[in-house]
PDB file of C-alpha atoms in Angstrom:
ATOM      1  CA  GLY I   3      -0.084  -0.056   0.022  1.00  0.00           C
ATOM      2  CA  ALA I   4       0.982   3.650  -0.044  1.00  0.00           C
ATOM      3  CA  VAL I   5       3.657   4.738   2.337  1.00  0.00           C
ATOM      4  CA  VAL I   6       4.436   8.271   3.579  1.00  0.00           C
ATOM      5  CA  SER I   7       7.935   8.368   5.327  1.00  0.00           C
ATOM      6  CA  GLN I   8       8.154  11.162   7.927  1.00  0.00           C
ATOM      7  CA  HIS I   9      11.424  12.188   9.729  1.00  0.00           C
ATOM      8  CA  PRO I  10      12.683  12.924  12.265  1.00  0.00           C
ATOM      9  CA  SER I  11      10.303  11.300  14.706  1.00  0.00           C
ATOM     10  CA  ARG I  12      11.553  13.130  17.545  1.00  0.00           C
ATOM     11  CA  VAL I  13      13.653  16.406  17.738  1.00  0.00           C
ATOM     12  CA  ILE I  14      14.695  18.693  20.631  1.00  0.00           C
ATOM     13  CA  CYS I  15      15.965  22.070  19.598  1.00  0.00           C
ATOM     14  CA  LYS I  16      16.868  25.376  21.212  1.00  0.00           C
ATOM     15  CA  SER I  17      14.681  28.525  21.026  1.00  0.00           C
ATOM     16  CA  GLY I  18      15.697  30.529  18.195  1.00  0.00           C
ATOM     17  CA  THR I  19      17.034  27.645  15.737  1.00  0.00           C
ATOM     18  CA  SER I  20      15.117  26.131  12.734  1.00  0.00           C
ATOM     19  CA  VAL I  21      14.102  22.785  12.445  1.00  0.00           C
ATOM     20  CA  LYS I  22      13.168  20.829   9.113  1.00  0.00           C
ATOM     21  CA  ILE I  23      10.771  18.172   9.004  1.00  0.00           C
ATOM     22  CA  GLU I  24      10.638  15.895   5.679  1.00  0.00           C
ATOM     23  CA  CYS I  25       7.796  13.846   4.459  1.00  0.00           C
ATOM     24  CA  ARG I  26       8.392  11.515   1.409  1.00  0.00           C
ATOM     25  CA  SER I  27       5.857   9.288  -0.381  1.00  0.00           C
ATOM     26  CA  LEU I  28       7.797   6.130  -1.020  1.00  0.00           C
ATOM     27  CA  ASP I  29       5.750   4.343  -3.593  1.00  0.00           C
ATOM     28  CA  PHE I  30       3.429   6.948  -5.262  1.00  0.00           C
ATOM     29  CA  GLN I  31       3.551  10.499  -6.604  1.00  0.00           C
ATOM     30  CA  ALA I  32       2.157  13.106  -4.202  1.00  0.00           C
ATOM     31  CA  THR I  33       1.261  16.273  -5.943  1.00  0.00           C
ATOM     32  CA  THR I  34      -0.094  17.457  -2.793  1.00  0.00           C
ATOM     33  CA  MET I  35       0.651  17.010   0.942  1.00  0.00           C
ATOM     34  CA  PHE I  36      -1.077  18.275   3.913  1.00  0.00           C
ATOM     35  CA  TRP I  37       0.498  19.392   6.992  1.00  0.00           C
ATOM     36  CA  TYR I  38      -1.148  19.196  10.189  1.00  0.00           C
ATOM     37  CA  ARG I  39      -0.441  20.194  13.849  1.00  0.00           C
ATOM     38  CA  GLN I  40      -1.639  18.405  16.868  1.00  0.00           C
ATOM     39  CA  PHE I  41      -1.798  19.618  20.167  1.00  0.00           C
ATOM     40  CA  PRO I  42      -2.202  17.034  23.309  1.00  0.00           C
ATOM     41  CA  LYS I  43      -5.382  15.490  23.499  1.00  0.00           C
ATOM     42  CA  LYS I  44      -6.434  17.693  20.498  1.00  0.00           C
ATOM     43  CA  SER I  45      -7.596  16.837  16.943  1.00  0.00           C
ATOM     44  CA  LEU I  46      -5.430  17.540  13.865  1.00  0.00           C
ATOM     45  CA  MET I  47      -5.255  21.204  12.822  1.00  0.00           C
ATOM     46  CA  LEU I  48      -4.584  21.790   9.080  1.00  0.00           C
ATOM     47  CA  MET I  49      -1.690  24.109   8.610  1.00  0.00           C
ATOM     48  CA  ALA I  50      -1.327  24.119   5.059  1.00  0.00           C
ATOM     49  CA  THR I  51      -1.363  22.391   1.719  1.00  0.00           C
ATOM     50  CA  SER I  52       1.846  22.005  -0.209  1.00  0.00           C
ATOM     51  CA  ASN I  53       1.550  21.667  -4.046  1.00  0.00           C
ATOM     52  CA  GLU I  54       4.364  20.411  -5.937  1.00  0.00           C
ATOM     53  CA  GLY I  55       5.689  23.307  -8.290  1.00  0.00           C
ATOM     54  CA  SER I  56       3.746  26.081  -6.670  1.00  0.00           C
ATOM     55  CA  LYS I  57       3.566  27.946  -3.395  1.00  0.00           C
ATOM     56  CA  ALA I  58       1.937  26.172  -0.312  1.00  0.00           C
ATOM     57  CA  THR I  59      -1.734  27.217   0.879  1.00  0.00           C
ATOM     58  CA  TYR I  60      -1.769  28.259   4.433  1.00  0.00           C
ATOM     59  CA  GLU I  61      -4.858  28.170   6.674  1.00  0.00           C
ATOM     60  CA  GLN I  62      -5.865  31.298   8.240  1.00  0.00           C
ATOM     61  CA  GLY I  63      -3.971  32.250  11.208  1.00  0.00           C
ATOM     62  CA  VAL I  64      -0.850  30.090  10.405  1.00  0.00           C
ATOM     63  CA  GLU I  65       2.166  32.280   9.749  1.00  0.00           C
ATOM     64  CA  LYS I  66       3.886  31.635   6.388  1.00  0.00           C
ATOM     65  CA  ASP I  67       7.227  33.074   7.485  1.00  0.00           C
ATOM     66  CA  LYS I  68       7.080  30.661  10.557  1.00  0.00           C
ATOM     67  CA  PHE I  69       6.246  27.643   9.135  1.00  0.00           C
ATOM     68  CA  LEU I  70       8.098  27.533   5.692  1.00  0.00           C
ATOM     69  CA  ILE I  71       6.677  24.913   3.301  1.00  0.00           C
ATOM     70  CA  ASN I  72       8.532  23.612   0.280  1.00  0.00           C
ATOM     71  CA  HIS I  73       7.355  20.698  -2.260  1.00  0.00           C
ATOM     72  CA  ALA I  74      10.630  20.099  -3.820  1.00  0.00           C
ATOM     73  CA  SER I  75       9.488  17.047  -6.115  1.00  0.00           C
ATOM     74  CA  LEU I  76       6.645  14.804  -6.566  1.00  0.00           C
ATOM     75  CA  THR I  77       7.764  12.462  -3.682  1.00  0.00           C
ATOM     76  CA  LEU I  78       8.990  15.155  -1.066  1.00  0.00           C
ATOM     77  CA  SER I  79       7.419  17.878   0.947  1.00  0.00           C
ATOM     78  CA  THR I  80       9.307  19.669   3.909  1.00  0.00           C
ATOM     79  CA  LEU I  81       8.154  22.000   6.716  1.00  0.00           C
ATOM     80  CA  THR I  82      10.675  24.110   8.404  1.00  0.00           C
ATOM     81  CA  VAL I  83      10.039  25.633  11.613  1.00  0.00           C
ATOM     82  CA  THR I  84      11.861  28.881  11.611  1.00  0.00           C
ATOM     83  CA  SER I  85      13.218  30.648  14.975  1.00  0.00           C
ATOM     84  CA  ALA I  86      11.353  28.157  16.943  1.00  0.00           C
ATOM     85  CA  HIS I  87       9.911  28.943  20.170  1.00  0.00           C
ATOM     86  CA  PRO I  88       8.782  26.725  23.088  1.00  0.00           C
ATOM     87  CA  GLU I  89       5.055  27.422  21.937  1.00  0.00           C
ATOM     88  CA  ASP I  90       5.864  25.720  18.663  1.00  0.00           C
ATOM     89  CA  SER I  91       6.430  22.522  20.563  1.00  0.00           C
ATOM     90  CA  SER I  92       3.707  20.146  19.137  1.00  0.00           C
ATOM     91  CA  PHE I  93       3.171  17.126  17.071  1.00  0.00           C
ATOM     92  CA  TYR I  94       3.289  17.658  13.314  1.00  0.00           C
ATOM     93  CA  ILE I  95       1.834  15.181  11.000  1.00  0.00           C
ATOM     94  CA  CYS I  96       1.984  15.121   7.131  1.00  0.00           C
ATOM     95  CA  SER I  97      -0.349  13.239   4.868  1.00  0.00           C
ATOM     96  CA  ALA I  98      -0.930  12.747   1.202  1.00  0.00           C
ATOM     97  CA  PRO I  99      -3.686  11.629  -1.229  1.00  0.00           C
ATOM     98  CA  SER I 100      -2.658   8.183  -1.900  1.00  0.00           C
ATOM     99  CA  ASN I 101      -4.698   6.737  -4.795  1.00  0.00           C
ATOM    100  CA  ARG I 102      -7.931   7.048  -6.528  1.00  0.00           C
ATOM    101  CA  ASP I 103      -9.461   3.924  -5.214  1.00  0.00           C
ATOM    102  CA  TYR I 104      -8.838   4.811  -1.522  1.00  0.00           C
ATOM    103  CA  TYR I 105     -10.196   8.230  -1.473  1.00  0.00           C
ATOM    104  CA  GLY I 106      -8.539   8.863   1.854  1.00  0.00           C
ATOM    105  CA  TYR I 107      -5.131  10.336   2.788  1.00  0.00           C
ATOM    106  CA  THR I 108      -1.922   8.406   3.986  1.00  0.00           C
ATOM    107  CA  PHE I 109      -0.205   9.552   6.970  1.00  0.00           C
ATOM    108  CA  GLY I 110       3.326  10.077   7.723  1.00  0.00           C
ATOM    109  CA  SER I 111       4.232   8.733  11.411  1.00  0.00           C
ATOM    110  CA  GLY I 112       4.489  12.168  12.885  1.00  0.00           C
ATOM    111  CA  THR I 113       7.410  14.452  14.485  1.00  0.00           C
ATOM    112  CA  ARG I 114       7.450  15.413  18.031  1.00  0.00           C
ATOM    113  CA  LEU I 115       8.908  18.901  18.019  1.00  0.00           C
ATOM    114  CA  THR I 116      10.135  20.029  21.630  1.00  0.00           C
ATOM    115  CA  VAL I 117      11.705  23.673  21.669  1.00  0.00           C
ATOM    116  CA  VAL I 118      13.733  24.247  24.879  1.00  0.00           C
TER     117      VAL I 118
ATOM    118  CA  ALA T  21     -17.509  23.536   4.200  1.00  0.00           C
ATOM    119  CA  GLN T  22     -17.678  20.111   5.596  1.00  0.00           C
ATOM    120  CA  SER T  23     -17.359  19.293   9.215  1.00  0.00           C
ATOM    121  CA  VAL T  24     -17.545  16.290  11.637  1.00  0.00           C
ATOM    122  CA  ALA T  25     -18.650  16.179  15.220  1.00  0.00           C
ATOM    123  CA  GLN T  26     -17.614  13.471  17.652  1.00  0.00           C
ATOM    124  CA  PRO T  27     -19.636  14.093  20.741  1.00  0.00           C
ATOM    125  CA  GLU T  28     -17.815  12.115  23.239  1.00  0.00           C
ATOM    126  CA  ASP T  29     -14.255  13.049  24.299  1.00  0.00           C
ATOM    127  CA  GLN T  30     -13.707   9.766  26.018  1.00  0.00           C
ATOM    128  CA  VAL T  31     -15.581   6.102  25.940  1.00  0.00           C
ATOM    129  CA  ASN T  32     -14.940   3.346  28.265  1.00  0.00           C
ATOM    130  CA  VAL T  33     -15.815  -0.012  27.928  1.00  0.00           C
ATOM    131  CA  ALA T  34     -14.813  -3.496  29.404  1.00  0.00           C
ATOM    132  CA  GLU T  35     -13.071  -5.925  27.593  1.00  0.00           C
ATOM    133  CA  GLY T  36     -15.225  -8.362  25.683  1.00  0.00           C
ATOM    134  CA  ASN T  37     -18.105  -5.811  25.573  1.00  0.00           C
ATOM    135  CA  PRO T  38     -19.456  -4.144  22.316  1.00  0.00           C
ATOM    136  CA  LEU T  39     -18.264  -0.608  21.603  1.00  0.00           C
ATOM    137  CA  THR T  40     -19.545   2.382  19.761  1.00  0.00           C
ATOM    138  CA  VAL T  41     -17.703   5.528  19.001  1.00  0.00           C
ATOM    139  CA  LYS T  42     -20.099   8.113  17.800  1.00  0.00           C
ATOM    140  CA  CYS T  43     -19.554  10.608  14.604  1.00  0.00           C
ATOM    141  CA  THR T  44     -22.196  12.842  12.947  1.00  0.00           C
ATOM    142  CA  TYR T  45     -21.261  14.998   9.799  1.00  0.00           C
ATOM    143  CA  SER T  46     -22.005  17.889   7.574  1.00  0.00           C
ATOM    144  CA  VAL T  47     -21.224  18.206   3.963  1.00  0.00           C
ATOM    145  CA  SER T  48     -22.769  19.715   0.855  1.00  0.00           C
ATOM    146  CA  GLY T  49     -22.072  17.267  -1.692  1.00  0.00           C
ATOM    147  CA  ASN T  50     -21.654  13.483  -1.224  1.00  0.00           C
ATOM    148  CA  PRO T  51     -19.933  12.304   1.812  1.00  0.00           C
ATOM    149  CA  TYR T  52     -16.584  10.471   1.823  1.00  0.00           C
ATOM    150  CA  LEU T  53     -16.294   9.217   5.561  1.00  0.00           C
ATOM    151  CA  PHE T  54     -13.376   7.895   7.369  1.00  0.00           C
ATOM    152  CA  TRP T  55     -12.341   6.374  10.564  1.00  0.00           C
ATOM    153  CA  TYR T  56      -8.828   6.635  11.561  1.00  0.00           C
ATOM    154  CA  VAL T  57      -7.052   5.296  14.828  1.00  0.00           C
ATOM    155  CA  GLN T  58      -4.028   7.126  16.462  1.00  0.00           C
ATOM    156  CA  TYR T  59      -1.538   5.372  19.140  1.00  0.00           C
ATOM    157  CA  PRO T  60       0.629   7.457  21.264  1.00  0.00           C
ATOM    158  CA  ASN T  61       3.156   9.532  19.173  1.00  0.00           C
ATOM    159  CA  ARG T  62       2.018   8.166  16.139  1.00  0.00           C
ATOM    160  CA  GLY T  63       0.530   9.109  12.671  1.00  0.00           C
ATOM    161  CA  LEU T  64      -3.008   8.014  11.778  1.00  0.00           C
ATOM    162  CA  GLN T  65      -3.821   4.386  10.697  1.00  0.00           C
ATOM    163  CA  PHE T  66      -6.844   3.756   8.402  1.00  0.00           C
ATOM    164  CA  LEU T  67      -9.586   1.712   9.748  1.00  0.00           C
ATOM    165  CA  LEU T  68     -12.442   1.988   7.075  1.00  0.00           C
ATOM    166  CA  LYS T  69     -14.158   4.194   4.785  1.00  0.00           C
ATOM    167  CA  TYR T  70     -17.552   4.813   3.283  1.00  0.00           C
ATOM    168  CA  ILE T  71     -17.621   6.210  -0.291  1.00  0.00           C
ATOM    169  CA  THR T  72     -20.723   4.382  -1.887  1.00  0.00           C
ATOM    170  CA  GLY T  73     -22.674   1.288  -1.601  1.00  0.00           C
ATOM    171  CA  ASP T  74     -23.716  -0.654   1.286  1.00  0.00           C
ATOM    172  CA  ASN T  75     -24.381   1.363   4.621  1.00  0.00           C
ATOM    173  CA  LEU T  76     -22.475  -1.192   6.473  1.00  0.00           C
ATOM    174  CA  VAL T  77     -18.811  -0.828   6.227  1.00  0.00           C
ATOM    175  CA  LYS T  78     -16.448  -3.511   7.512  1.00  0.00           C
ATOM    176  CA  GLY T  79     -12.760  -2.515   8.165  1.00  0.00           C
ATOM    177  CA  SER T  80      -9.326  -3.329   9.828  1.00  0.00           C
ATOM    178  CA  TYR T  81      -9.301  -5.261  13.297  1.00  0.00           C
ATOM    179  CA  GLY T  82     -12.797  -6.265  13.414  1.00  0.00           C
ATOM    180  CA  PHE T  83     -14.206  -2.531  13.442  1.00  0.00           C
ATOM    181  CA  GLU T  84     -17.445  -1.536  11.345  1.00  0.00           C
ATOM    182  CA  ALA T  85     -19.092   1.566  10.730  1.00  0.00           C
ATOM    183  CA  GLU T  86     -22.886   2.188   9.672  1.00  0.00           C
ATOM    184  CA  PHE T  87     -23.434   4.999   7.259  1.00  0.00           C
ATOM    185  CA  ASN T  88     -26.826   6.636   8.331  1.00  0.00           C
ATOM    186  CA  LYS T  89     -27.664   9.447   5.637  1.00  0.00           C
ATOM    187  CA  SER T  90     -31.059  10.295   7.515  1.00  0.00           C
ATOM    188  CA  GLN T  91     -29.209  10.755  10.720  1.00  0.00           C
ATOM    189  CA  THR T  92     -25.789  12.113   9.046  1.00  0.00           C
ATOM    190  CA  SER T  93     -24.098   9.532  11.034  1.00  0.00           C
ATOM    191  CA  PHE T  94     -21.109   7.222  10.712  1.00  0.00           C
ATOM    192  CA  HIS T  95     -20.739   5.492  13.998  1.00  0.00           C
ATOM    193  CA  LEU T  96     -17.683   3.302  14.632  1.00  0.00           C
ATOM    194  CA  LYS T  97     -18.540  -0.422  16.338  1.00  0.00           C
ATOM    195  CA  LYS T  98     -16.886  -3.328  17.259  1.00  0.00           C
ATOM    196  CA  PRO T  99     -18.740  -6.298  18.676  1.00  0.00           C
ATOM    197  CA  SER T 100     -16.232  -7.408  21.326  1.00  0.00           C
ATOM    198  CA  ALA T 101     -13.650  -4.953  22.464  1.00  0.00           C
ATOM    199  CA  LEU T 102      -9.967  -5.836  23.272  1.00  0.00           C
ATOM    200  CA  VAL T 103      -7.796  -3.835  25.654  1.00  0.00           C
ATOM    201  CA  SER T 104      -5.389  -3.296  22.513  1.00  0.00           C
ATOM    202  CA  ASP T 105      -8.131  -1.386  20.952  1.00  0.00           C
ATOM    203  CA  SER T 106      -7.562   1.547  23.531  1.00  0.00           C
ATOM    204  CA  ALA T 107      -6.604   4.533  21.523  1.00  0.00           C
ATOM    205  CA  LEU T 108      -7.601   7.808  20.047  1.00  0.00           C
ATOM    206  CA  TYR T 109     -10.041   7.406  17.235  1.00  0.00           C
ATOM    207  CA  PHE T 110     -10.831  10.107  14.702  1.00  0.00           C
ATOM    208  CA  CYS T 111     -13.768  10.587  12.234  1.00  0.00           C
ATOM    209  CA  ALA T 112     -13.085  12.339   9.055  1.00  0.00           C
ATOM    210  CA  VAL T 113     -15.015  13.743   5.958  1.00  0.00           C
ATOM    211  CA  ARG T 114     -14.262  14.770   2.559  1.00  0.00           C
ATOM    212  CA  ASP T 115     -16.689  16.389   0.240  1.00  0.00           C
ATOM    213  CA  GLY T 116     -17.096  13.863  -2.631  1.00  0.00           C
ATOM    214  CA  ALA T 117     -18.543  16.590  -4.831  1.00  0.00           C
ATOM    215  CA  GLY T 118     -15.963  19.005  -4.396  1.00  0.00           C
ATOM    216  CA  ASN T 119     -12.742  19.290  -6.511  1.00  0.00           C
ATOM    217  CA  ASN T 120     -10.404  19.861  -3.579  1.00  0.00           C
ATOM    218  CA  ASN T 121      -8.733  17.389  -1.122  1.00  0.00           C
ATOM    219  CA  ASP T 122      -9.531  18.876   2.164  1.00  0.00           C
ATOM    220  CA  MET T 123     -10.623  16.285   4.832  1.00  0.00           C
ATOM    221  CA  ARG T 124     -11.887  17.597   7.857  1.00  0.00           C
ATOM    222  CA  PHE T 125     -11.151  15.819  11.389  1.00  0.00           C
ATOM    223  CA  GLY T 126     -13.503  15.552  14.407  1.00  0.00           C
ATOM    224  CA  ALA T 127     -11.907  16.193  17.652  1.00  0.00           C
ATOM    225  CA  GLY T 128     -11.170  12.607  18.455  1.00  0.00           C
ATOM    226  CA  THR T 129     -12.518  10.249  20.941  1.00  0.00           C
ATOM    227  CA  ARG T 130     -10.411   8.573  23.386  1.00  0.00           C
ATOM    228  CA  LEU T 131     -11.357   5.092  23.737  1.00  0.00           C
ATOM    229  CA  THR T 132     -10.255   3.098  26.788  1.00  0.00           C
ATOM    230  CA  VAL T 133     -10.873  -0.765  27.157  1.00  0.00           C
ATOM    231  CA  LYS T 134     -10.602  -2.087  30.695  1.00  0.00           C
ATOM    232  CA  PRO T 135      -9.616  -5.786  31.386  1.00  0.00           C
TER     233      PRO T 135
END
């Protein structure tokens, strides 16, 4: 089946530094990828939609300059948290529409970001 | 825009008993409905979906869900719960008539199965 590989699974960084999270579709081409943020015991909040070859579409209230998204190829999308602060600590998950028959999304395993 | 409601934050059942996790939806076009399960610090795993056809959908790990158009519901069920079913469950909906891929999730229901 379709697989989305996300890494790192966990990262701890210092305030003010930047962190890059990668999501790769391993056995299918993903022209679109979605980035979610999940707070403890909360649902997934859609942050942005990345599109291969064009700019990402951000949801209202999400800072474009804080959360940089690049969809470099049909199999790779990256989320960079710039100048991270402790309030950026969260669980970040990517997903991609996998195939026509499924109609759903395939999710990465998530990245736990802790900013200290 | 499409939306999903999961009215229960928490569901507790005893092992061996049947379980139900509730979900209602709102969508302007045809609903594509999904259930996902999440274990701690992991991504979401697909359980089952309803796109069209039979209202009773069977999925992974013995789970099933019934699509009820008149009640706009898609409740998740399992005849006999296992302790290992304890996890966070999300209902999700896409608007089948739309051209975008936007999927919306419910707030999640934490299922705890006690031995």
